[in-house]
PDB file of C-alpha atoms in Angstrom:
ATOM      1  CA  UNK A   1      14.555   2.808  -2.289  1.00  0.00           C
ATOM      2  CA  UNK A   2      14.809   0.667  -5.013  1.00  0.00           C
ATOM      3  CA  UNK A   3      13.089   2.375  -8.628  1.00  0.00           C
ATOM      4  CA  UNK A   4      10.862  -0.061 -10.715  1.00  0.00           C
ATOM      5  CA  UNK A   5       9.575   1.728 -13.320  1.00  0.00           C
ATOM      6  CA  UNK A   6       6.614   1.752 -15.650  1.00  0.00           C
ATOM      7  CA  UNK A   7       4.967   3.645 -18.172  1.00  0.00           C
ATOM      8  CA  UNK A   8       1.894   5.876 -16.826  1.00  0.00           C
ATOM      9  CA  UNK A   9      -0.588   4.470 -19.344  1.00  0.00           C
ATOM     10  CA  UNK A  10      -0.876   2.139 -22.161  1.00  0.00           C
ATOM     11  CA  UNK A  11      -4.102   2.040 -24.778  1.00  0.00           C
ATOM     12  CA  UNK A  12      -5.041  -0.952 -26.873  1.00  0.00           C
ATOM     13  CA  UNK A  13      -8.034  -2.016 -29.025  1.00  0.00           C
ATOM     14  CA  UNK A  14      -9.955  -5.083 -28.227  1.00  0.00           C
ATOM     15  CA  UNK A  15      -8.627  -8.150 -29.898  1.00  0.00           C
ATOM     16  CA  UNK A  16      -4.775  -6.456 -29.732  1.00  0.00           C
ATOM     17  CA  UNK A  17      -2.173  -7.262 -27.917  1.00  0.00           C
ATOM     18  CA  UNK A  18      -0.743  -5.008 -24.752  1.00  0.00           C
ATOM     19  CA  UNK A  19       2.744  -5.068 -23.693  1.00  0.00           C
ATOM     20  CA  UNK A  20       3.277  -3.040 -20.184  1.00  0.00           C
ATOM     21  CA  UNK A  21       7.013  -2.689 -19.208  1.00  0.00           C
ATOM     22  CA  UNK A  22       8.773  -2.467 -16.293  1.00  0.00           C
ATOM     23  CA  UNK A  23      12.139  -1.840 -15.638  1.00  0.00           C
ATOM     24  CA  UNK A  24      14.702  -1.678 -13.091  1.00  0.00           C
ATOM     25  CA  UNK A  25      18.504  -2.256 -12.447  1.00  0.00           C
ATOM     26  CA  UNK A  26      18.125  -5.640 -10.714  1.00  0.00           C
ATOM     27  CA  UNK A  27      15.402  -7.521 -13.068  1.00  0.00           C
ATOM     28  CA  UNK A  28      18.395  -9.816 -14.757  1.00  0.00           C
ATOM     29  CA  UNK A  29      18.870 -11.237 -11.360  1.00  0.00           C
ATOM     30  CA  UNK A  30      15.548 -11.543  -9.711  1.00  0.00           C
ATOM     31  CA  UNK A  31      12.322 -12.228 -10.564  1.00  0.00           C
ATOM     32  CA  UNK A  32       9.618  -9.948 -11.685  1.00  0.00           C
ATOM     33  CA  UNK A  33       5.346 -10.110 -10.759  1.00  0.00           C
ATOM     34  CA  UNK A  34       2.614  -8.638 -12.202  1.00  0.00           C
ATOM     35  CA  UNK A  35      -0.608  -7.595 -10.205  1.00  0.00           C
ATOM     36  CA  UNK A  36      -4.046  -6.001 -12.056  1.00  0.00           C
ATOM     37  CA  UNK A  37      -5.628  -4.103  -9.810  1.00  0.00           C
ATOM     38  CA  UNK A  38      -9.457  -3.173 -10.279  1.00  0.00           C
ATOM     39  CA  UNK A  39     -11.118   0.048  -9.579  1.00  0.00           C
ATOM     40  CA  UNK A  40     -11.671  -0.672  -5.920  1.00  0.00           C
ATOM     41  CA  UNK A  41     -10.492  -4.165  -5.741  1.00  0.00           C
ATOM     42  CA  UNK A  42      -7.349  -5.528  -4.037  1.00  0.00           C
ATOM     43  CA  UNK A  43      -4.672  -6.389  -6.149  1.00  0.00           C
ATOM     44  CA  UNK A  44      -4.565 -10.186  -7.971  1.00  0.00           C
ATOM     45  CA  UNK A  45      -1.504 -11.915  -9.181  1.00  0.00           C
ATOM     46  CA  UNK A  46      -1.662 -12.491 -12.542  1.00  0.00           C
ATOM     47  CA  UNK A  47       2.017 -13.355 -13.052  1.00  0.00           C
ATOM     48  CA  UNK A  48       5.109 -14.992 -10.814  1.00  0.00           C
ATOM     49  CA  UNK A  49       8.011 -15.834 -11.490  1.00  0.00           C
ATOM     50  CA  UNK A  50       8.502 -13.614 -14.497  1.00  0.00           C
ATOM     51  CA  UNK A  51       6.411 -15.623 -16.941  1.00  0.00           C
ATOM     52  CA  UNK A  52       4.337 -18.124 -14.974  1.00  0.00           C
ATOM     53  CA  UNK A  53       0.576 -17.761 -14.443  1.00  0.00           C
ATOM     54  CA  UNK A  54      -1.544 -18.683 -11.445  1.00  0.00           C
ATOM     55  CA  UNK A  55      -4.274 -20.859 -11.945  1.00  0.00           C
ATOM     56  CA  UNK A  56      -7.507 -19.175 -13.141  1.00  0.00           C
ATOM     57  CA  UNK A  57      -5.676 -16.434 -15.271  1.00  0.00           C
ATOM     58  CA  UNK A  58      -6.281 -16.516 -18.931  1.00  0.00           C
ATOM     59  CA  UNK A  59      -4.140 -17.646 -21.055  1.00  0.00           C
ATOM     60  CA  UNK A  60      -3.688 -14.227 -22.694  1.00  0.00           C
ATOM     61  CA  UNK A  61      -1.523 -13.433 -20.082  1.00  0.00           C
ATOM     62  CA  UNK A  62       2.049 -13.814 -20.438  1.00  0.00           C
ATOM     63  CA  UNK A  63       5.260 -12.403 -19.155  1.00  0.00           C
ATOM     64  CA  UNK A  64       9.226 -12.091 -20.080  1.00  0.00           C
ATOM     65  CA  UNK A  65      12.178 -10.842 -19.002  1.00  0.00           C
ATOM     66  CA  UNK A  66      15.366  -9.699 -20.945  1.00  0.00           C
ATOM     67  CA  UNK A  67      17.957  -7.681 -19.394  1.00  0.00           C
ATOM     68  CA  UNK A  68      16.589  -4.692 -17.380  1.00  0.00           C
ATOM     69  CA  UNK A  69      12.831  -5.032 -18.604  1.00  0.00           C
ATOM     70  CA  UNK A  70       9.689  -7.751 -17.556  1.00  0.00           C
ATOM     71  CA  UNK A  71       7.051  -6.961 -20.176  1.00  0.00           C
ATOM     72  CA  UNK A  72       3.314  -7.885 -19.361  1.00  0.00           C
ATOM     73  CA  UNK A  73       1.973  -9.792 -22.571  1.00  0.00           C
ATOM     74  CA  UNK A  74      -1.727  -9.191 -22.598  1.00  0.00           C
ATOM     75  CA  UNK A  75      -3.208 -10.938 -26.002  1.00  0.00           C
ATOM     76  CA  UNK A  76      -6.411 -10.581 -27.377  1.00  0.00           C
ATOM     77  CA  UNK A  77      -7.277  -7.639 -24.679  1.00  0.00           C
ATOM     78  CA  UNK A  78     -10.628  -7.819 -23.530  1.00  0.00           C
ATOM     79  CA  UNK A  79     -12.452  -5.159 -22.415  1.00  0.00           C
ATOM     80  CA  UNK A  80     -12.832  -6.504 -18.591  1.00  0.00           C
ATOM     81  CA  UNK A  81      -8.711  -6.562 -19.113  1.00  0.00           C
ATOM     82  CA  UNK A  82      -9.328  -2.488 -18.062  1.00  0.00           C
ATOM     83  CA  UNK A  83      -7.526  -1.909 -15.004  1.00  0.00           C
ATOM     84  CA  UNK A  84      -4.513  -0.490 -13.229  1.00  0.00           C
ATOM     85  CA  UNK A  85      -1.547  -2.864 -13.235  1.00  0.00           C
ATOM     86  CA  UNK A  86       1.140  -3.215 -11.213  1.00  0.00           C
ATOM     87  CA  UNK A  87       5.068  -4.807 -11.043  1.00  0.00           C
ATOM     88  CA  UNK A  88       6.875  -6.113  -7.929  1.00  0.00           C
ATOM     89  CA  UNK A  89      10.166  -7.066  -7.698  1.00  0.00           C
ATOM     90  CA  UNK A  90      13.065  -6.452  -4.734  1.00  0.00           C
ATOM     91  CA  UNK A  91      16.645  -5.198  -5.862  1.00  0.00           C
ATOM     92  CA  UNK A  92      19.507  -7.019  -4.883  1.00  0.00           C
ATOM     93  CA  UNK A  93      19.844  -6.829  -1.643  1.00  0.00           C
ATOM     94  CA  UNK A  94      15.767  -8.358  -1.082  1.00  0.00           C
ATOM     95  CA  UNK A  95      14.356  -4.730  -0.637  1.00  0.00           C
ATOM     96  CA  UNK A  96      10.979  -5.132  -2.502  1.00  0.00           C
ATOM     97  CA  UNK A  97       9.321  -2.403  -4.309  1.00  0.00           C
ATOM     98  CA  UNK A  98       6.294  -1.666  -6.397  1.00  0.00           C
ATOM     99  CA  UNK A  99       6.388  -0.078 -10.034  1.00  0.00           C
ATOM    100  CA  UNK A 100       4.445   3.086 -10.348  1.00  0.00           C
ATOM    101  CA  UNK A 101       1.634   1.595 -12.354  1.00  0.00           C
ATOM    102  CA  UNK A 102       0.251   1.236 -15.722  1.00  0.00           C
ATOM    103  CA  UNK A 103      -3.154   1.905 -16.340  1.00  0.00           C
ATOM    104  CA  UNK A 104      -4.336  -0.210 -19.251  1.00  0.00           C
ATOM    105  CA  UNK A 105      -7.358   1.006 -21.195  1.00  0.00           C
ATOM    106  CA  UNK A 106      -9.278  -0.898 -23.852  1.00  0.00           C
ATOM    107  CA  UNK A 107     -11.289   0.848 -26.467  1.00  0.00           C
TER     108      UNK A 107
ATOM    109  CA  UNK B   1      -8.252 -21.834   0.571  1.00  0.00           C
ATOM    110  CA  UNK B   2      -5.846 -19.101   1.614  1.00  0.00           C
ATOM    111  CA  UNK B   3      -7.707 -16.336   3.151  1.00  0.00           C
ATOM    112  CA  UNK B   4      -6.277 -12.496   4.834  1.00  0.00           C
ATOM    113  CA  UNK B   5      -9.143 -10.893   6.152  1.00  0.00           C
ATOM    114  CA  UNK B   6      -8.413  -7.411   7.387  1.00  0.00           C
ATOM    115  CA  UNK B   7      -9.890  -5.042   9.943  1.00  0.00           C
ATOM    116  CA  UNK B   8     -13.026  -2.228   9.277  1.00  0.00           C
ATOM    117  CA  UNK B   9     -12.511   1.101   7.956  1.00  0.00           C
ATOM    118  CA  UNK B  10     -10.966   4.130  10.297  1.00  0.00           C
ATOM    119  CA  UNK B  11     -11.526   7.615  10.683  1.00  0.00           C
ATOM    120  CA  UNK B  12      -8.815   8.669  13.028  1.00  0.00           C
ATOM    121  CA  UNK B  13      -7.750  12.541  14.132  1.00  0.00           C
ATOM    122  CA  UNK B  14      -3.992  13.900  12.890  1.00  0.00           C
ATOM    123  CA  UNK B  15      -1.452  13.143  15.641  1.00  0.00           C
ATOM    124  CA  UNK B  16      -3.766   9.578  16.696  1.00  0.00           C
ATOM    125  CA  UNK B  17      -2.253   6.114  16.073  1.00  0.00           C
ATOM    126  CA  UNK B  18      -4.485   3.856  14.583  1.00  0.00           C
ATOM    127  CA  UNK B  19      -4.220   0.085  14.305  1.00  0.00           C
ATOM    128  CA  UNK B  20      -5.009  -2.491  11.393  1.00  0.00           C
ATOM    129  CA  UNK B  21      -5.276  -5.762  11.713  1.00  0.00           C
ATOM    130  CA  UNK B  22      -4.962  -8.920   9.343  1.00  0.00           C
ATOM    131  CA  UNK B  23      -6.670 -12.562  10.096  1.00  0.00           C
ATOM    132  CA  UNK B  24      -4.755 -15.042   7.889  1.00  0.00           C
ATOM    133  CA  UNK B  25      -6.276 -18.444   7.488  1.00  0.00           C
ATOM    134  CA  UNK B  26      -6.221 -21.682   5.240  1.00  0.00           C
ATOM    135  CA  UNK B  27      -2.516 -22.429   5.417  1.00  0.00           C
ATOM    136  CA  UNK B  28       0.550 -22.481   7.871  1.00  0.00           C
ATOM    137  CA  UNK B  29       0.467 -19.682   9.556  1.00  0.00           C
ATOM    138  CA  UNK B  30       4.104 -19.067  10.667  1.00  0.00           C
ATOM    139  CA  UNK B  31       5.565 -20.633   7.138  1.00  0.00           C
ATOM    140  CA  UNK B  32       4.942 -17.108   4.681  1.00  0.00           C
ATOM    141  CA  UNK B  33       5.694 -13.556   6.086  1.00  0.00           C
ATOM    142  CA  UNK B  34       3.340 -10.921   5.447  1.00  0.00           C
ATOM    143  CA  UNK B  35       3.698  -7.239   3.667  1.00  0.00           C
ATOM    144  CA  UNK B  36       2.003  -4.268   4.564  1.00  0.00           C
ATOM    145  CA  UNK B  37       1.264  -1.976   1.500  1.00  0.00           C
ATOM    146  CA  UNK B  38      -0.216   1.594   1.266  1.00  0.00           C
ATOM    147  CA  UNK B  39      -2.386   2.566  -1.258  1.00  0.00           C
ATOM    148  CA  UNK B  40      -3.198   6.739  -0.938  1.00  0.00           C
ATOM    149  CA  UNK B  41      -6.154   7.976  -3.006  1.00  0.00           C
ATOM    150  CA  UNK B  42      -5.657   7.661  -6.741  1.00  0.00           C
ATOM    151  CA  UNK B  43      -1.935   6.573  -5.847  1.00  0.00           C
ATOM    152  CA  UNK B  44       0.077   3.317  -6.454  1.00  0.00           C
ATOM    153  CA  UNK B  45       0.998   0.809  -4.076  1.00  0.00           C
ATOM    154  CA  UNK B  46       3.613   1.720  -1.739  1.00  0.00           C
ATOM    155  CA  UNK B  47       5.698  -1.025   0.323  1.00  0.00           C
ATOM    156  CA  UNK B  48       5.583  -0.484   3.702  1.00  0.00           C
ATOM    157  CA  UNK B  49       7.261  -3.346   5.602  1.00  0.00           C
ATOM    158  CA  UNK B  50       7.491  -6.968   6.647  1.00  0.00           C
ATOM    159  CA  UNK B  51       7.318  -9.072   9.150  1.00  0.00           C
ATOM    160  CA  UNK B  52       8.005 -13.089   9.928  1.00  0.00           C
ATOM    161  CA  UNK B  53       4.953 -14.592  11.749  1.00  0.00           C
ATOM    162  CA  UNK B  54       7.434 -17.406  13.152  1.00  0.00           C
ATOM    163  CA  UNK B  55       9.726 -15.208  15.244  1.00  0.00           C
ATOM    164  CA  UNK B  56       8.387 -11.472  14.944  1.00  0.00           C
ATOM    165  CA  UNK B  57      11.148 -10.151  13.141  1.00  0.00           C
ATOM    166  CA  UNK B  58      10.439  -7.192  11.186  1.00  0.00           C
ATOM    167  CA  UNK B  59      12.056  -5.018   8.188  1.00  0.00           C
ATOM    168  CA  UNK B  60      10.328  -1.266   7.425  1.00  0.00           C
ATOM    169  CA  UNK B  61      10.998   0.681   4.426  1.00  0.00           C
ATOM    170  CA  UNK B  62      12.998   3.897   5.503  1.00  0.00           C
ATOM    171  CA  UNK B  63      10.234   6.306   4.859  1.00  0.00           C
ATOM    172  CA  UNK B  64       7.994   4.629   7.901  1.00  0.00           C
ATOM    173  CA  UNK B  65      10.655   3.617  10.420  1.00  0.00           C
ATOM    174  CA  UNK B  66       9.851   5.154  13.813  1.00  0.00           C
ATOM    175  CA  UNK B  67       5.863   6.104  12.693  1.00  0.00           C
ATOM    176  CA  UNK B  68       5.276   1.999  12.249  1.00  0.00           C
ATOM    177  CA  UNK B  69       4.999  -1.483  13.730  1.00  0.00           C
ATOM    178  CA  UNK B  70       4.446  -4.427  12.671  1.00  0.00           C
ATOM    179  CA  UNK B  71       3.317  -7.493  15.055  1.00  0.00           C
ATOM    180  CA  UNK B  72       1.560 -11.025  15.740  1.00  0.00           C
ATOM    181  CA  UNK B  73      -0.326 -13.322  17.379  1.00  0.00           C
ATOM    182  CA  UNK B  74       0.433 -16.860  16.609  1.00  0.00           C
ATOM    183  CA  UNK B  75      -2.431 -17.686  18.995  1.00  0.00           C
ATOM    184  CA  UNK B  76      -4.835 -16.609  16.578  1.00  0.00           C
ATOM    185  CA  UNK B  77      -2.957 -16.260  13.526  1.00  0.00           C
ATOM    186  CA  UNK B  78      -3.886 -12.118  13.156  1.00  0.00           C
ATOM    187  CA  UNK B  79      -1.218  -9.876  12.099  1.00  0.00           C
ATOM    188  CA  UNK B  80      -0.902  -5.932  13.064  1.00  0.00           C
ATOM    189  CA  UNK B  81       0.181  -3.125  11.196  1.00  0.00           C
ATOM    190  CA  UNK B  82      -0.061  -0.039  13.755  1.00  0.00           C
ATOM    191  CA  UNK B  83       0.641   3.279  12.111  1.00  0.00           C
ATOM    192  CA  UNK B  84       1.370   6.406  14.213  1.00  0.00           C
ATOM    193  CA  UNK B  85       1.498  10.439  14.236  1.00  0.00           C
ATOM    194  CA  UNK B  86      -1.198  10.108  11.426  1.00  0.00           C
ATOM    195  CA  UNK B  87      -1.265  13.184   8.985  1.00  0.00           C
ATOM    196  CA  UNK B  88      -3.683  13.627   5.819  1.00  0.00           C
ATOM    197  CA  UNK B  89      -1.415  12.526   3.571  1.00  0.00           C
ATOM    198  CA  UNK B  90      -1.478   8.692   5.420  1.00  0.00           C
ATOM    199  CA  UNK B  91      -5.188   8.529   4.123  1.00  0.00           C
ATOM    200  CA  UNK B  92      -4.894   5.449   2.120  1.00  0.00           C
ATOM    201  CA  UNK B  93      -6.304   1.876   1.925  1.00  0.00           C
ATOM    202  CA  UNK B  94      -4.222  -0.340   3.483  1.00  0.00           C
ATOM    203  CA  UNK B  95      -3.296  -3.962   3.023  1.00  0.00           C
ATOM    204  CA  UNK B  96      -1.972  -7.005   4.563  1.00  0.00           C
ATOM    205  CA  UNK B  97      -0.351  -9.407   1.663  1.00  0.00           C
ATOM    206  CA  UNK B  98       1.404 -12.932   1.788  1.00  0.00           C
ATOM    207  CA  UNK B  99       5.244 -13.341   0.333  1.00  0.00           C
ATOM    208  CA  UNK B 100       5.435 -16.357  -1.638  1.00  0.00           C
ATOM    209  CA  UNK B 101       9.004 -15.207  -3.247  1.00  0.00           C
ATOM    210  CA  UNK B 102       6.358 -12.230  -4.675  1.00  0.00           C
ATOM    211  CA  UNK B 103       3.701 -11.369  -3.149  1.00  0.00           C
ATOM    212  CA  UNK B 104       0.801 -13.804  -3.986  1.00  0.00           C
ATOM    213  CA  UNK B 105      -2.696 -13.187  -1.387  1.00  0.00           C
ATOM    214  CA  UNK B 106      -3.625 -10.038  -0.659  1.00  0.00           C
ATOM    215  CA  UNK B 107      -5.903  -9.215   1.932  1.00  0.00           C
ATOM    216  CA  UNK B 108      -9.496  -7.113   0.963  1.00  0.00           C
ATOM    217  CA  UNK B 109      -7.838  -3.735   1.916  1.00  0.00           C
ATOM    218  CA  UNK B 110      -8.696  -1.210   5.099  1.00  0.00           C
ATOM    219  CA  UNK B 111      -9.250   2.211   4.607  1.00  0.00           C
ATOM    220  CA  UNK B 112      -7.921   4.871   7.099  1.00  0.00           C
ATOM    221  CA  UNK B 113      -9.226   7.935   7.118  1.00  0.00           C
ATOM    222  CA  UNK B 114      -7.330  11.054   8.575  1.00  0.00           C
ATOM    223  CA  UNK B 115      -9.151  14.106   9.211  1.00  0.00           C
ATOM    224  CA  UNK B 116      -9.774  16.883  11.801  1.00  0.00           C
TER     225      UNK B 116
END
C-alpha cells in the first residue's frame, strides 16, 4: 500500500501559525487533501486540490505542495483549530491512502 | 445539499458478518463513487475500498479482499459495505465517503462493535 506520511503531533500557541506535513513518493504528480477530524466527529475537508479551500473554511487555512511534501498552513491557530488531522492522496497508479495523522494541539 | 446518512451502531459476535449501509442524497447518485474507510479506536483512517454506483464495479485494498463487499441499490440510492469473519481488532467506526478527485462528504460514521 501506498505510505503517506505525517508527523504524530504538532503544538502551536494561539495566534501562531501550524504547518502539518505530509509526504509521500507520488505528491509531485497528484494532488494532496487535508481532512480535520474532531474528537468524535466525521472527518471535514478543509483542503482539495492541494491548496484550495471549500467554502465555509477560514481563511487561515492554506495548503502547498513542493516536491514530495503538501504542508497544511494553519494561521492564526485558534483554539477550536484542536483536532486530529488527516492527508489523502492516491499514488500513481490511483490507489488512495490516508496519512497516519497529526494531532494538532493549541495551548 | 449533499447528504450520506449511514446505518445504526452494531454489536456483532467474532466469526458474524455484519452489514453497513450508506443513504446518499442531494445529488446524482450514480455520477461520484463512494469509499469505505475504517476508523479502529484511537486509530487513523484506514482505506478500505471503492465502489462505482453506476455499474457496481468495485476495487478493495489488499488487506480486506475476500473478508469485504461492497454493493448498491440505484433504486434507492443506499450503498453497502458488508464486512465478514469479524475479529476484535475490526471494532472501528466505519464510514461511507464521496470521491470528488479526493474525498469530499463523508457520511456521520457507524460503529461496529465485536465482542463475545
Amino acid at each position: 500500500s501506498y505510505e503517506l506520511t505525517q508527523p504524530p503531533s504538532v503544538s502551536v500557541s494561539p495566534g501562531h501559525t501550524a504547518r502539518i506535513t505530509c509526504s509521500g513518493d507520488a505528491l509531485p504528480k497528484k494532488y494532496a487533501y487535508w481532512y480535520q477530524q474532531k474528537s468524535g466527529q466525521a472527518p471535514v475537508l478543509v483542503i482539495y486540490e492541494d491548496s484550495k479551500r471549500p467554502s465555509g473554511i477560514p481563511e487561515r487555512f492554506s495548503g502547498s505542495s513542493s516536491g514530495t511534501m503538501a504542508t497544511l498552513t494553519i494561521s492564526g491557530a485558534q483554539v477550536e483549530d484542536e483536532a486530529d488531522y488527516y492527508c489523502y492522496s492516491t499514488d500513481s497508479s490511483g490507489y488512495p491512502s490516508f496519512g497516519g495523522g497529526t494531532k494538532l494541539t493549541v495551548l | 445539499q449533499v447528504q450520506l446518512v449511514q446505518s445504526g451502531a452494531e454489536v456483532k459476535k467474532p466469526g458474524a458478518s455484519v452489514k453497513v449501509s450508506c443513504k446518499a442524497s442531494g445529488y446524482t447518485f450514480t455520477n461520484y463513487y463512494i469509499h469505505w474507510v475504517r476508523q479502529a479506536p484511537g486509530q487513523g483512517l484506514e482505506w478500505m475500498g471503492i465502489i462505482n454506483p453506476s455499474g457496481g464495479s468495485t476495487s478493495y485494498a489488499q488487506k480486506f479482499q475476500g473478508r469485504v463487499t461492497m454493493t448498491r441499490d440505484t433504486s434507492t440510492t443506499t450503498l453497502y459495505m458488508q464486512l465478514s469473519s469479524l475479529r476484535s481488532e475490526d471494532t472501528a467506526v466505519f464510514y461511507c465517503a464521496r470521491d470528488n478527485g479526493g474525498v469530499d462528504y463523508w457520511g456521520q460514521g457507524t460503529l461496529v462493535t465485536v465482542s463475545s
